[in-house]
mmCIF file of C-alpha atoms and ligand atoms in Angstrom:
data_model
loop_
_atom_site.group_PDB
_atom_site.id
_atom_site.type_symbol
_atom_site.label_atom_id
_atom_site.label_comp_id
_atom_site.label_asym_id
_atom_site.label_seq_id
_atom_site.Cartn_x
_atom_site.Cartn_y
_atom_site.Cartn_z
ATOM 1 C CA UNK V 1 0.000 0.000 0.000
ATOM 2 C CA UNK V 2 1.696 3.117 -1.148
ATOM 3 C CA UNK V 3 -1.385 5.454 0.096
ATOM 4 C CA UNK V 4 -2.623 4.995 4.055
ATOM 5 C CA UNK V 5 -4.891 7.641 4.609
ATOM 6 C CA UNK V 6 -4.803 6.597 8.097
ATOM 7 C CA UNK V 7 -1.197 8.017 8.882
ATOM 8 C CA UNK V 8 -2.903 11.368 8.781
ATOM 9 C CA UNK V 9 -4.913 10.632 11.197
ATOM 10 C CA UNK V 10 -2.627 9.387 13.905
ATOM 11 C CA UNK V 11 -2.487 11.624 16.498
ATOM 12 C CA UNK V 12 -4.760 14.792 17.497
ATOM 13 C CA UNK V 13 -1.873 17.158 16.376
ATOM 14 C CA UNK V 14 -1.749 15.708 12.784
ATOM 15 C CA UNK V 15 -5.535 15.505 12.757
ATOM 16 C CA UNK V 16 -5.709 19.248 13.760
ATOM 17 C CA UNK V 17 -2.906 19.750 11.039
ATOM 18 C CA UNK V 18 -5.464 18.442 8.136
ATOM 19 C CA UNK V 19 -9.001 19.680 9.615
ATOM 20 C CA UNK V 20 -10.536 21.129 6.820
ATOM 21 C CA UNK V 21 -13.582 23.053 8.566
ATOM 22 C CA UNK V 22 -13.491 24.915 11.725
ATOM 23 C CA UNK V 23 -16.548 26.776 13.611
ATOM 24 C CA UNK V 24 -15.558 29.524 15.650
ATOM 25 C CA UNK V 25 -17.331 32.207 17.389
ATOM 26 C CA UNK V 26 -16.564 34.123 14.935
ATOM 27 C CA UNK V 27 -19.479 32.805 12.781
ATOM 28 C CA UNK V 28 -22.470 32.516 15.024
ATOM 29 C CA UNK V 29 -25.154 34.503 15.359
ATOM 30 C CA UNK V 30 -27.148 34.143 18.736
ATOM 31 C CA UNK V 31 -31.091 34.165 18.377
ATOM 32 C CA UNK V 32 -32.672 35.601 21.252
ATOM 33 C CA UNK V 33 -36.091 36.256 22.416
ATOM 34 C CA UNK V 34 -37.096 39.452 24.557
ATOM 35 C CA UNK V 35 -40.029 39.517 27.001
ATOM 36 C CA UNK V 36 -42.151 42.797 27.550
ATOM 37 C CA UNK V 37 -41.523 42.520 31.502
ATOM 38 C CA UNK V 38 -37.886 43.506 32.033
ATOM 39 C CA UNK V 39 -37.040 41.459 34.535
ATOM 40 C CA UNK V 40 -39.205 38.515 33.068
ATOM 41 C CA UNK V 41 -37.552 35.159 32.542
ATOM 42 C CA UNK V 42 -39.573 32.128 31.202
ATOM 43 C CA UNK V 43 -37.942 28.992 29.701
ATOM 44 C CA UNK V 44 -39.507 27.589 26.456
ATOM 45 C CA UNK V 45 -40.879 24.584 27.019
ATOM 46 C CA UNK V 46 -39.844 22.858 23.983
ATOM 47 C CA UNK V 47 -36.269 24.319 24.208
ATOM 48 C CA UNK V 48 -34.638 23.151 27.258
ATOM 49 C CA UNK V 49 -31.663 25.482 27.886
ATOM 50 C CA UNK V 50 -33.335 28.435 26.157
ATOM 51 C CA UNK V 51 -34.942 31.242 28.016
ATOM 52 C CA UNK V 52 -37.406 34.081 26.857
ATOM 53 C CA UNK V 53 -35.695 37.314 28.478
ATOM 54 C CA UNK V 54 -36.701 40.671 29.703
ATOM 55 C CA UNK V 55 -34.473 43.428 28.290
ATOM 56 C CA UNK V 56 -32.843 43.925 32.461
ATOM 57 C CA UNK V 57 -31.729 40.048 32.009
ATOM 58 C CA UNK V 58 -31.148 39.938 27.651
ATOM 59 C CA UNK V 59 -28.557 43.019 28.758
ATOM 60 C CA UNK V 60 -27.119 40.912 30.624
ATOM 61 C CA UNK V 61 -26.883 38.002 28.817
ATOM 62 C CA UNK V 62 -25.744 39.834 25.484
ATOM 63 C CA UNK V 63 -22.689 41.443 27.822
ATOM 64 C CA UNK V 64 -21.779 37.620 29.106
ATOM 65 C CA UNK V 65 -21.673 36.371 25.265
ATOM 66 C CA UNK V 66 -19.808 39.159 24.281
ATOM 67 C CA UNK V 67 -17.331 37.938 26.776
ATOM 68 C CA UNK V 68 -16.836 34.962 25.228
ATOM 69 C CA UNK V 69 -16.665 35.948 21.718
ATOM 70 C CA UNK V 70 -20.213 36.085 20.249
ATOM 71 C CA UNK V 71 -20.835 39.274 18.648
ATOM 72 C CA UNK V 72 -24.050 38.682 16.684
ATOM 73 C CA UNK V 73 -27.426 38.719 18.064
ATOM 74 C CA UNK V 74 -30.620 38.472 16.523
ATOM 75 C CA UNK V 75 -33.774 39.273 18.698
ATOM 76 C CA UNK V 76 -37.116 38.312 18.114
ATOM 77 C CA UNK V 77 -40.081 39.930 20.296
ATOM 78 C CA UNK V 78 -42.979 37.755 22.539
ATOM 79 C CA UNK V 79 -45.690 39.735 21.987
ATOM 80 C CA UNK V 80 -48.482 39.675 24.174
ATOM 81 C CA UNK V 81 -51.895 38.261 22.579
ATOM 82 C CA UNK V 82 -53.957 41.667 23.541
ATOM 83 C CA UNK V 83 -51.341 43.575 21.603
ATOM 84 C CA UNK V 84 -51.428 41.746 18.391
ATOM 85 C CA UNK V 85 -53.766 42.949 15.317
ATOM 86 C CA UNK V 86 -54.287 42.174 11.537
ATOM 87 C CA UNK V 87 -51.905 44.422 10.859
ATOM 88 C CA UNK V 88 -49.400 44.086 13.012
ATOM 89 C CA UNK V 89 -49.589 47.925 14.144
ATOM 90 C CA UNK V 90 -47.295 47.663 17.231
ATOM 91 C CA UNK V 91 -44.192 46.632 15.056
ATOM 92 C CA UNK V 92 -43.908 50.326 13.917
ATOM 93 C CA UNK V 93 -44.644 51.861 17.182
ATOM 94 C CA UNK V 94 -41.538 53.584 17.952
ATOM 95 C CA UNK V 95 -42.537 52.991 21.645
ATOM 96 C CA UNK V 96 -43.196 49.352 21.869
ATOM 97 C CA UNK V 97 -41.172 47.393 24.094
ATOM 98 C CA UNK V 98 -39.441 45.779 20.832
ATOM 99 C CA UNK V 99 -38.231 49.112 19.464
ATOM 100 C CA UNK V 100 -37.123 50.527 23.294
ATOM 101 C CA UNK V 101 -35.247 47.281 23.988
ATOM 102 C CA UNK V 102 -33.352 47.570 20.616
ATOM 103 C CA UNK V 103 -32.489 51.347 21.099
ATOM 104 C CA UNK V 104 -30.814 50.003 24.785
ATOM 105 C CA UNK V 105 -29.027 47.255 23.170
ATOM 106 C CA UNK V 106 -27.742 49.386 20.837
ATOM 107 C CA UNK V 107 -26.454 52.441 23.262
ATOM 108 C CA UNK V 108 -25.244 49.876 26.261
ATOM 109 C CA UNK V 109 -23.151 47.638 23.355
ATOM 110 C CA UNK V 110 -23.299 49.208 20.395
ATOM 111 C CA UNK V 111 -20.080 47.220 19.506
ATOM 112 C CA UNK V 112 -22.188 44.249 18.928
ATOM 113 C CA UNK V 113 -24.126 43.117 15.822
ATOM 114 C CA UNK V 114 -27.827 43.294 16.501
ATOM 115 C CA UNK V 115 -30.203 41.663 13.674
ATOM 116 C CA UNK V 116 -33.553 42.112 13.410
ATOM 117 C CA UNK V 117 -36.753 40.079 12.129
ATOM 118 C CA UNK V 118 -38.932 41.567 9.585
ATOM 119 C CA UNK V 119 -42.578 39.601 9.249
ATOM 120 C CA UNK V 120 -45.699 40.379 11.047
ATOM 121 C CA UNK V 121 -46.502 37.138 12.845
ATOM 122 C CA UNK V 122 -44.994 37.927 16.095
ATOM 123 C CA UNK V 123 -47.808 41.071 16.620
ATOM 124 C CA UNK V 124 -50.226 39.733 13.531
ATOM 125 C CA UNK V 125 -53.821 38.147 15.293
ATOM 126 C CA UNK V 126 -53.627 35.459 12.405
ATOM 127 C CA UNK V 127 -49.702 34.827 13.081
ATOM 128 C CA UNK V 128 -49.255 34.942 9.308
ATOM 129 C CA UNK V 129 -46.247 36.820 7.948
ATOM 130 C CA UNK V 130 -48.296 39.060 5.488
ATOM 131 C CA UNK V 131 -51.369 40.830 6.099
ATOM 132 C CA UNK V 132 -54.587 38.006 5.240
ATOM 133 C CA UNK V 133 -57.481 38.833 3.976
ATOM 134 C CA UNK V 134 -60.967 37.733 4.205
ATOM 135 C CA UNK V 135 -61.100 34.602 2.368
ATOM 136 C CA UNK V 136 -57.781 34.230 4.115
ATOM 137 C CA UNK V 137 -55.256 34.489 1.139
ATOM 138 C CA UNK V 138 -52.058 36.089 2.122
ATOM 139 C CA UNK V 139 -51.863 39.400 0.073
ATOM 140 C CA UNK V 140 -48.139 40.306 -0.974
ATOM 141 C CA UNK V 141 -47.748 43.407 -2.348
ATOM 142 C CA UNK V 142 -49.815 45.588 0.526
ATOM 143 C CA UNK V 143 -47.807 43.489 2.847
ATOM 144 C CA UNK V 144 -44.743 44.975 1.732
ATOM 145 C CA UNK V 145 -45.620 48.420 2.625
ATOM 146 C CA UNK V 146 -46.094 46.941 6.417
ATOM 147 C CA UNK V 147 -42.832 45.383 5.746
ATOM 148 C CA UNK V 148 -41.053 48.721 4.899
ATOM 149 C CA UNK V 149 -42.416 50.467 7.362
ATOM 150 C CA UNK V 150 -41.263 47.792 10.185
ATOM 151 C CA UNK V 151 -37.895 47.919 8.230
ATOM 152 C CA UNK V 152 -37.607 52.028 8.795
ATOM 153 C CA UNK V 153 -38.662 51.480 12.787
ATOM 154 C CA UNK V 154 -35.971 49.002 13.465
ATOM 155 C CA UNK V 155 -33.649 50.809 11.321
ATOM 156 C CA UNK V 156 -34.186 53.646 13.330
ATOM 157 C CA UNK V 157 -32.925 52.036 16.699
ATOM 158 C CA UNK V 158 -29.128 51.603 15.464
ATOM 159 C CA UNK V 159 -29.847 48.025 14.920
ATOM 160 C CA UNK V 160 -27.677 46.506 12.187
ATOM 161 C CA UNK V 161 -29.005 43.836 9.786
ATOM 162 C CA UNK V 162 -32.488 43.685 8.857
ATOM 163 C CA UNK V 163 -33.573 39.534 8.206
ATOM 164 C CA UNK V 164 -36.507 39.798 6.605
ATOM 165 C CA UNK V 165 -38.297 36.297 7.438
ATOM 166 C CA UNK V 166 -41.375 36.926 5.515
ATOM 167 C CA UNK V 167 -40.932 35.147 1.834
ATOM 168 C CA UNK V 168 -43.373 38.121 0.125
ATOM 169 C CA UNK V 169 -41.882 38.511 -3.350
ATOM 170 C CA UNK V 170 -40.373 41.422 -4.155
ATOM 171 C CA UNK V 171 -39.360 42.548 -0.516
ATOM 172 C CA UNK V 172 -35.606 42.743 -0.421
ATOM 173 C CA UNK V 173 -35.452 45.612 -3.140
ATOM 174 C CA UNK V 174 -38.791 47.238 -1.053
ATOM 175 C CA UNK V 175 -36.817 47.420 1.715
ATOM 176 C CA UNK V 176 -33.851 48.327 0.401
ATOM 177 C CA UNK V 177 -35.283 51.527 -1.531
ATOM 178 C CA UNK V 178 -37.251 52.535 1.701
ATOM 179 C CA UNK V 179 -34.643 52.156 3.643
ATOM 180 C CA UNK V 180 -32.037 54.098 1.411
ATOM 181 C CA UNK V 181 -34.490 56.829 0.417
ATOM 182 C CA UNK V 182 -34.610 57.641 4.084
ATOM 183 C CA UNK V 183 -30.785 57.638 5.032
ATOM 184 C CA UNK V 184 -30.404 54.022 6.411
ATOM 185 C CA UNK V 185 -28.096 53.210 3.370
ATOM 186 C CA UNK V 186 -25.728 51.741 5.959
ATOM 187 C CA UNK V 187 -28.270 49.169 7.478
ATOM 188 C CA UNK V 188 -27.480 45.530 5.939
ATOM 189 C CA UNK V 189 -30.419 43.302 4.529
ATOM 190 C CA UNK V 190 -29.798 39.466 5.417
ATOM 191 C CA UNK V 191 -32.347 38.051 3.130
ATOM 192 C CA UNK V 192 -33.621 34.275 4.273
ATOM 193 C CA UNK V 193 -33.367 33.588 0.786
ATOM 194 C CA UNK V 194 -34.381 29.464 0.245
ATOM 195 C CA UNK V 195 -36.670 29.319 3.367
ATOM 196 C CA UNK V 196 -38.765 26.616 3.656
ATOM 197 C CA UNK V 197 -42.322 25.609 5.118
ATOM 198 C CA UNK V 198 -40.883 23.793 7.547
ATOM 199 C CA UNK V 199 -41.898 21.522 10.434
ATOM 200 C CA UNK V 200 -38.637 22.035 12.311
ATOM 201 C CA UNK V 201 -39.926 25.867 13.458
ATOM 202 C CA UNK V 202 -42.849 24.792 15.896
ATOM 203 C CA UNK V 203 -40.877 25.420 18.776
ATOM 204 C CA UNK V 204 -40.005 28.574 17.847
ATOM 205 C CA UNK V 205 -43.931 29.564 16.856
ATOM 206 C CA UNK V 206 -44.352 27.888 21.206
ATOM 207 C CA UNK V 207 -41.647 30.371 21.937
ATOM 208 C CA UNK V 208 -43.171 33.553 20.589
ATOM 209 C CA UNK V 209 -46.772 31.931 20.596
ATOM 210 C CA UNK V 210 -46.972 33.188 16.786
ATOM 211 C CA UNK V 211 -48.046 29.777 15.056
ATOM 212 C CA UNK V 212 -50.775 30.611 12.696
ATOM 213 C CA UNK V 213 -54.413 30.809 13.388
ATOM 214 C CA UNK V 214 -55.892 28.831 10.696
ATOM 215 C CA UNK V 215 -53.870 27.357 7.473
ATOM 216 C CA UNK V 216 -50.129 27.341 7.213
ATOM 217 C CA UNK V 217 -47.367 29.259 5.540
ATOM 218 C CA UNK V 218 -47.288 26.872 2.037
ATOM 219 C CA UNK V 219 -48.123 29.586 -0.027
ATOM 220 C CA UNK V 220 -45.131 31.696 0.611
ATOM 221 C CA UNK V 221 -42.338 29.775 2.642
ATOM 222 C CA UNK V 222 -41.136 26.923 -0.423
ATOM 223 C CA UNK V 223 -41.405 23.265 -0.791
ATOM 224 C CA UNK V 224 -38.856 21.409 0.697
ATOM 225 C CA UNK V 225 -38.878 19.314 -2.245
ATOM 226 C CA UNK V 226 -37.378 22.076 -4.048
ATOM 227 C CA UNK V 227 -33.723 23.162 -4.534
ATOM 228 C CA UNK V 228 -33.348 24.592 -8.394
ATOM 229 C CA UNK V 229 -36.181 27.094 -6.756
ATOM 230 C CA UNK V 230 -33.666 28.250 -4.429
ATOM 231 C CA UNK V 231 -31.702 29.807 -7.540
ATOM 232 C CA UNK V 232 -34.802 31.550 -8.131
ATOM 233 C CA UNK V 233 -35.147 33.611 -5.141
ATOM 234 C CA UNK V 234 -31.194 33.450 -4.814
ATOM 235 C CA UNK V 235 -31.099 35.674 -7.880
ATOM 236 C CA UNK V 236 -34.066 37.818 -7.416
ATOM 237 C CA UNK V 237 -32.378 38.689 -3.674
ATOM 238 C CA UNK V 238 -28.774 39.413 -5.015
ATOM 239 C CA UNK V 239 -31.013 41.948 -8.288
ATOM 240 C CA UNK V 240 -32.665 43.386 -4.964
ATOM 241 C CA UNK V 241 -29.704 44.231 -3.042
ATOM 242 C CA UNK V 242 -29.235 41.842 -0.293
ATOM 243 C CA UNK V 243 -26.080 41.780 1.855
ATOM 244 C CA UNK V 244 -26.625 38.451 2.662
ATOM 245 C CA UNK V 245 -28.115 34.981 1.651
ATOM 246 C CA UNK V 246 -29.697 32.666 3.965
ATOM 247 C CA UNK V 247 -30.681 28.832 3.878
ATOM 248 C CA UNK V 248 -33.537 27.887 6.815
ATOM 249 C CA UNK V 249 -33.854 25.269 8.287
ATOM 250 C CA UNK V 250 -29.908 24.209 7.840
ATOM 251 C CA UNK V 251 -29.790 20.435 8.533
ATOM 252 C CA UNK V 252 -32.064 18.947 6.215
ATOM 253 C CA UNK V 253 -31.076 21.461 3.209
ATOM 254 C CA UNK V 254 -27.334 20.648 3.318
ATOM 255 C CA UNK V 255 -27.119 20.335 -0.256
ATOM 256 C CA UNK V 256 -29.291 23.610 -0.744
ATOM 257 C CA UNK V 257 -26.358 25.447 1.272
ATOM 258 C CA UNK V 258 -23.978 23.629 -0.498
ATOM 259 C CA UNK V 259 -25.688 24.687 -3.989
ATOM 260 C CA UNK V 260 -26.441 28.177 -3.075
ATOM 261 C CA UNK V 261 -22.558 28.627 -1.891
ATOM 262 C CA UNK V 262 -21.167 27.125 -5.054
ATOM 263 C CA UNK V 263 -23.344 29.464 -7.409
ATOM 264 C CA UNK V 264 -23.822 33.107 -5.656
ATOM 265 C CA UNK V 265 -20.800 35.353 -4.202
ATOM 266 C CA UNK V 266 -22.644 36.970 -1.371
ATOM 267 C CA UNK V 267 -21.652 35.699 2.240
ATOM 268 C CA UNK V 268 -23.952 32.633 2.771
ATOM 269 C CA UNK V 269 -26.001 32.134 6.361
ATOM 270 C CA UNK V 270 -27.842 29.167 7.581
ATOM 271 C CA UNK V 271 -30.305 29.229 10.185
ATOM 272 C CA UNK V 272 -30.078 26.148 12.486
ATOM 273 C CA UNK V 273 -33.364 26.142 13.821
ATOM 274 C CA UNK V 274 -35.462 25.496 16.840
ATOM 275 C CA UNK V 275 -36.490 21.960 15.856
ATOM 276 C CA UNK V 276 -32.738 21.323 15.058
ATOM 277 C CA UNK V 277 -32.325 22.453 18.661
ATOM 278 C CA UNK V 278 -35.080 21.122 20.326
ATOM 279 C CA UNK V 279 -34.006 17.462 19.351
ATOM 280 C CA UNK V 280 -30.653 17.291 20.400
ATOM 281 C CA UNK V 281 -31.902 18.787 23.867
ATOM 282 C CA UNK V 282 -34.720 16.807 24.101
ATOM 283 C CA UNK V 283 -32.383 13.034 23.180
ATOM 284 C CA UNK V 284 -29.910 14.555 25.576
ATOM 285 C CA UNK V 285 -32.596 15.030 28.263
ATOM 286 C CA UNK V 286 -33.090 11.461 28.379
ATOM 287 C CA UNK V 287 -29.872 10.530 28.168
ATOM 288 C CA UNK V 288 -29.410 9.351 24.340
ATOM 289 C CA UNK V 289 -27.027 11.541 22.712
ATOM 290 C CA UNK V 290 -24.284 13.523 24.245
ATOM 291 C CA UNK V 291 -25.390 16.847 23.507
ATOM 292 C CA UNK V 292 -21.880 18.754 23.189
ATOM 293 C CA UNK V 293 -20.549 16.429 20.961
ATOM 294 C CA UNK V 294 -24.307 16.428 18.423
ATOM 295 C CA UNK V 295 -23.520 20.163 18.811
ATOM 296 C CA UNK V 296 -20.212 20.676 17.742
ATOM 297 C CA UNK V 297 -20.601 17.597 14.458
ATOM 298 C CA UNK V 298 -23.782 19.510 13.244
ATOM 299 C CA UNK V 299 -22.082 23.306 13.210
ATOM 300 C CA UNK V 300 -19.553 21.826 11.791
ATOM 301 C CA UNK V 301 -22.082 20.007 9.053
ATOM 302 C CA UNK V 302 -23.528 23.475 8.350
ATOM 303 C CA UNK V 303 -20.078 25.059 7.823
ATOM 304 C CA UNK V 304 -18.888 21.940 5.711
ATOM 305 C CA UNK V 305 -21.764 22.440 3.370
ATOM 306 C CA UNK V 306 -20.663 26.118 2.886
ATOM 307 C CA UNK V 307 -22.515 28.533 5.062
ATOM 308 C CA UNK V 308 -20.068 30.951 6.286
ATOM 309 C CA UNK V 309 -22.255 32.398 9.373
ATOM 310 C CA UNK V 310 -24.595 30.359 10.894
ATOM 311 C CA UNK V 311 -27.396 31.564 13.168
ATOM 312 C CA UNK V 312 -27.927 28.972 16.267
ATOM 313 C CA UNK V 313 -29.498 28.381 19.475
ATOM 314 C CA UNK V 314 -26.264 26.246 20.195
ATOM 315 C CA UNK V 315 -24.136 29.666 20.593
ATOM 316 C CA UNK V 316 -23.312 30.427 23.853
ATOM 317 C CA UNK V 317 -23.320 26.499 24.664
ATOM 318 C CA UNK V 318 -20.931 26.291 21.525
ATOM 319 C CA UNK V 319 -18.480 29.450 23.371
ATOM 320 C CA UNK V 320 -18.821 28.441 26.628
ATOM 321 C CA UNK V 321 -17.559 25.190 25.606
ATOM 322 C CA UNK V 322 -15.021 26.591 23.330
ATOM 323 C CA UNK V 323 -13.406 28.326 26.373
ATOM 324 C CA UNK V 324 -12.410 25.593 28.227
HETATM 325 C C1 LIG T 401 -40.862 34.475 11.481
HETATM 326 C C2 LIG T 401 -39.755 33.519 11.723
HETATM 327 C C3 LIG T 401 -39.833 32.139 11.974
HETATM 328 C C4 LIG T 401 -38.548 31.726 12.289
HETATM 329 C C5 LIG T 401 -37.709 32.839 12.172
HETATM 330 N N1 LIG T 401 -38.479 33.945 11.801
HETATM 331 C C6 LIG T 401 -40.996 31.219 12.063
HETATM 332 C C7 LIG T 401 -41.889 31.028 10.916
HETATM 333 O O1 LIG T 401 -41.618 31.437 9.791
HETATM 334 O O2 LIG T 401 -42.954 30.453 11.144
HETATM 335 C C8 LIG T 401 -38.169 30.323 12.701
HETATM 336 C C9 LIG T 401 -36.929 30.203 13.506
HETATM 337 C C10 LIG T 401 -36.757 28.903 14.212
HETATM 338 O O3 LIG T 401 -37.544 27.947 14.080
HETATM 339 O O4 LIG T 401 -35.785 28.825 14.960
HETATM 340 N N2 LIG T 401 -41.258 34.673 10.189
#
């Protein structure tokens, strides 16, 4: 045998030598979700580990990750029921918790990178992500005026990257003009690109109690039987101005991240999802898997497949870990 690929593989120094893909903190973005009481702290249930926070305790928080080296944070908002309407009003309401909590972020750390999520579920009555209407289609383009106008709010807090969630067509270059028309030229637009009607969010829709009222989101979230659609949007969101691309879920659309990555320039993000979460911490709950070592093989999957920033529940587990 002239060729034994095992010799580089024969101690941890050589096999450090020839790893191929790393994960750092460097590439994680930190999903968080922000209670209206500021000093509120309530784990979701179907996410052992993860917490909604107040904005007293997500200060907090955010300062410890920054600590150890994650600099990315993307907040969503748990909105109470009483506050939610058809058209999501309170997500332009430059006094709603949402926008206040950002504005603090921003001014206590304003070193970190704060993302934001554009859709209207979290404060829509229906908990669709465009307006519906009353033979309950979801309507796209008068959406996108709600859209711009959430876009502008956040924008205005200092926050950093706009994700806009929603799948309406024709939103990233909507945003992008509104936002540039009224001086936010600087603001960054991570488009979820390929994002897919997905089973794997239901724990996030128990988290922010946003799961839809009646139907489901098939009409503007894709199929996950299809990947050469991805190109479509992939193009329409680098015509429209997008900073970056994102794949959602990750783990079941490797080869979409691998596709999208091979074909398009932009930096590439992949959301890990709640589901994704929620089943390593649930197996490890019981004892099955060892949840550290699930963690650490599927970031690395992600990266392998050739997301360059992926956005994960798993972060401050992943740095606190890293540390030691
Ligand atoms: C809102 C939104 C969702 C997620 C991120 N933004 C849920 C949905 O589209 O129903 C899911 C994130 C996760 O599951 O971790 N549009």
């Amino acid at each position: 045998m002239l060729t034994r690929p095992r010799r580089n593989r024969k101690s941890q120094a050589i096999r450090d030598l020839v790893q191929e893909t790393h994960v750092t903190t460097d590439d994680l973005v930190f999903p968080l979700f922000l209670l209206e009481s500021p000093k509120g702290k309530i784990e979701v249930s179907s996410m052992p580990g993860i917490n909604r926070l107040g904005l007293d305790l997500m200060l907090l928080e955010i300062e410890e990750c920054l600590t150890l080296g994650i600099k990315a944070f993307d907040i969503f908002p748990v909105v109470d029921e009483r506050h939610k309407d058809r058209m999501a009003t309170n997500a332009t309401v430059p006094d709603f918790f949402y926008l206040r909590a950002l504005r603090e972020i921003k001014k206590q750390f304003p070193e970190a990178c704060i993302m934001t999520d554009v859709a209207m579920d979290p404060y829509s009555s229906d908990g669709h992500d465009g307006i519906v209407d009353e033979n309950g289609r979801i309507l796209n383009d008068e959406t996108l005026e709600v859209l711009a106008e959430m876009a502008l709010a956040q924008a205005e807090t200092g926050i950093d990257i706009i994700g806009p969630s929603d799948m309406m067509d024709g939103r990233v270059g909507y945003l992008r003009e509104g936002l540039d028309r009224n001086g936010f030229e600087e603001v960054s637009i991570m488009s979820y690109t390929a994002k897919y009607a997905s089973a794997f969010y239901g724990p996030f829709r128990d988290a922010l109690d946003s799961a839809p009222k009646s139907g489901d989101k098939k009409t503007y979230q894709m199929n996950p039987a299809n990947r050469q659609e991805a190109r479509i949007e992939a193009d329409l969101d680098t015509a429209e101005g997008a900073d970056f691309l994102m794949v959602k879920p990750a783990l079941s659309y490797l080869d979409v991240i691998k596709q999208i990555k091979e074909e398009y320039s932009l930096p590439l993000a992949a959301y890990n999802v709640s589901g994704e979460y929620a089943m390593v911490a649930a197996a490890a709950e019981k004892g099955w898997l060892d949840k550290r070592a699930i963690m650490n093989e599927m970031l690395l999957s992600i990266k392998r497949a050739g997301a360059d920033i992926i956005l994960t529940y798993f972060a401050k587990e992943f740095a606190l870990n890293a540390k030691k």
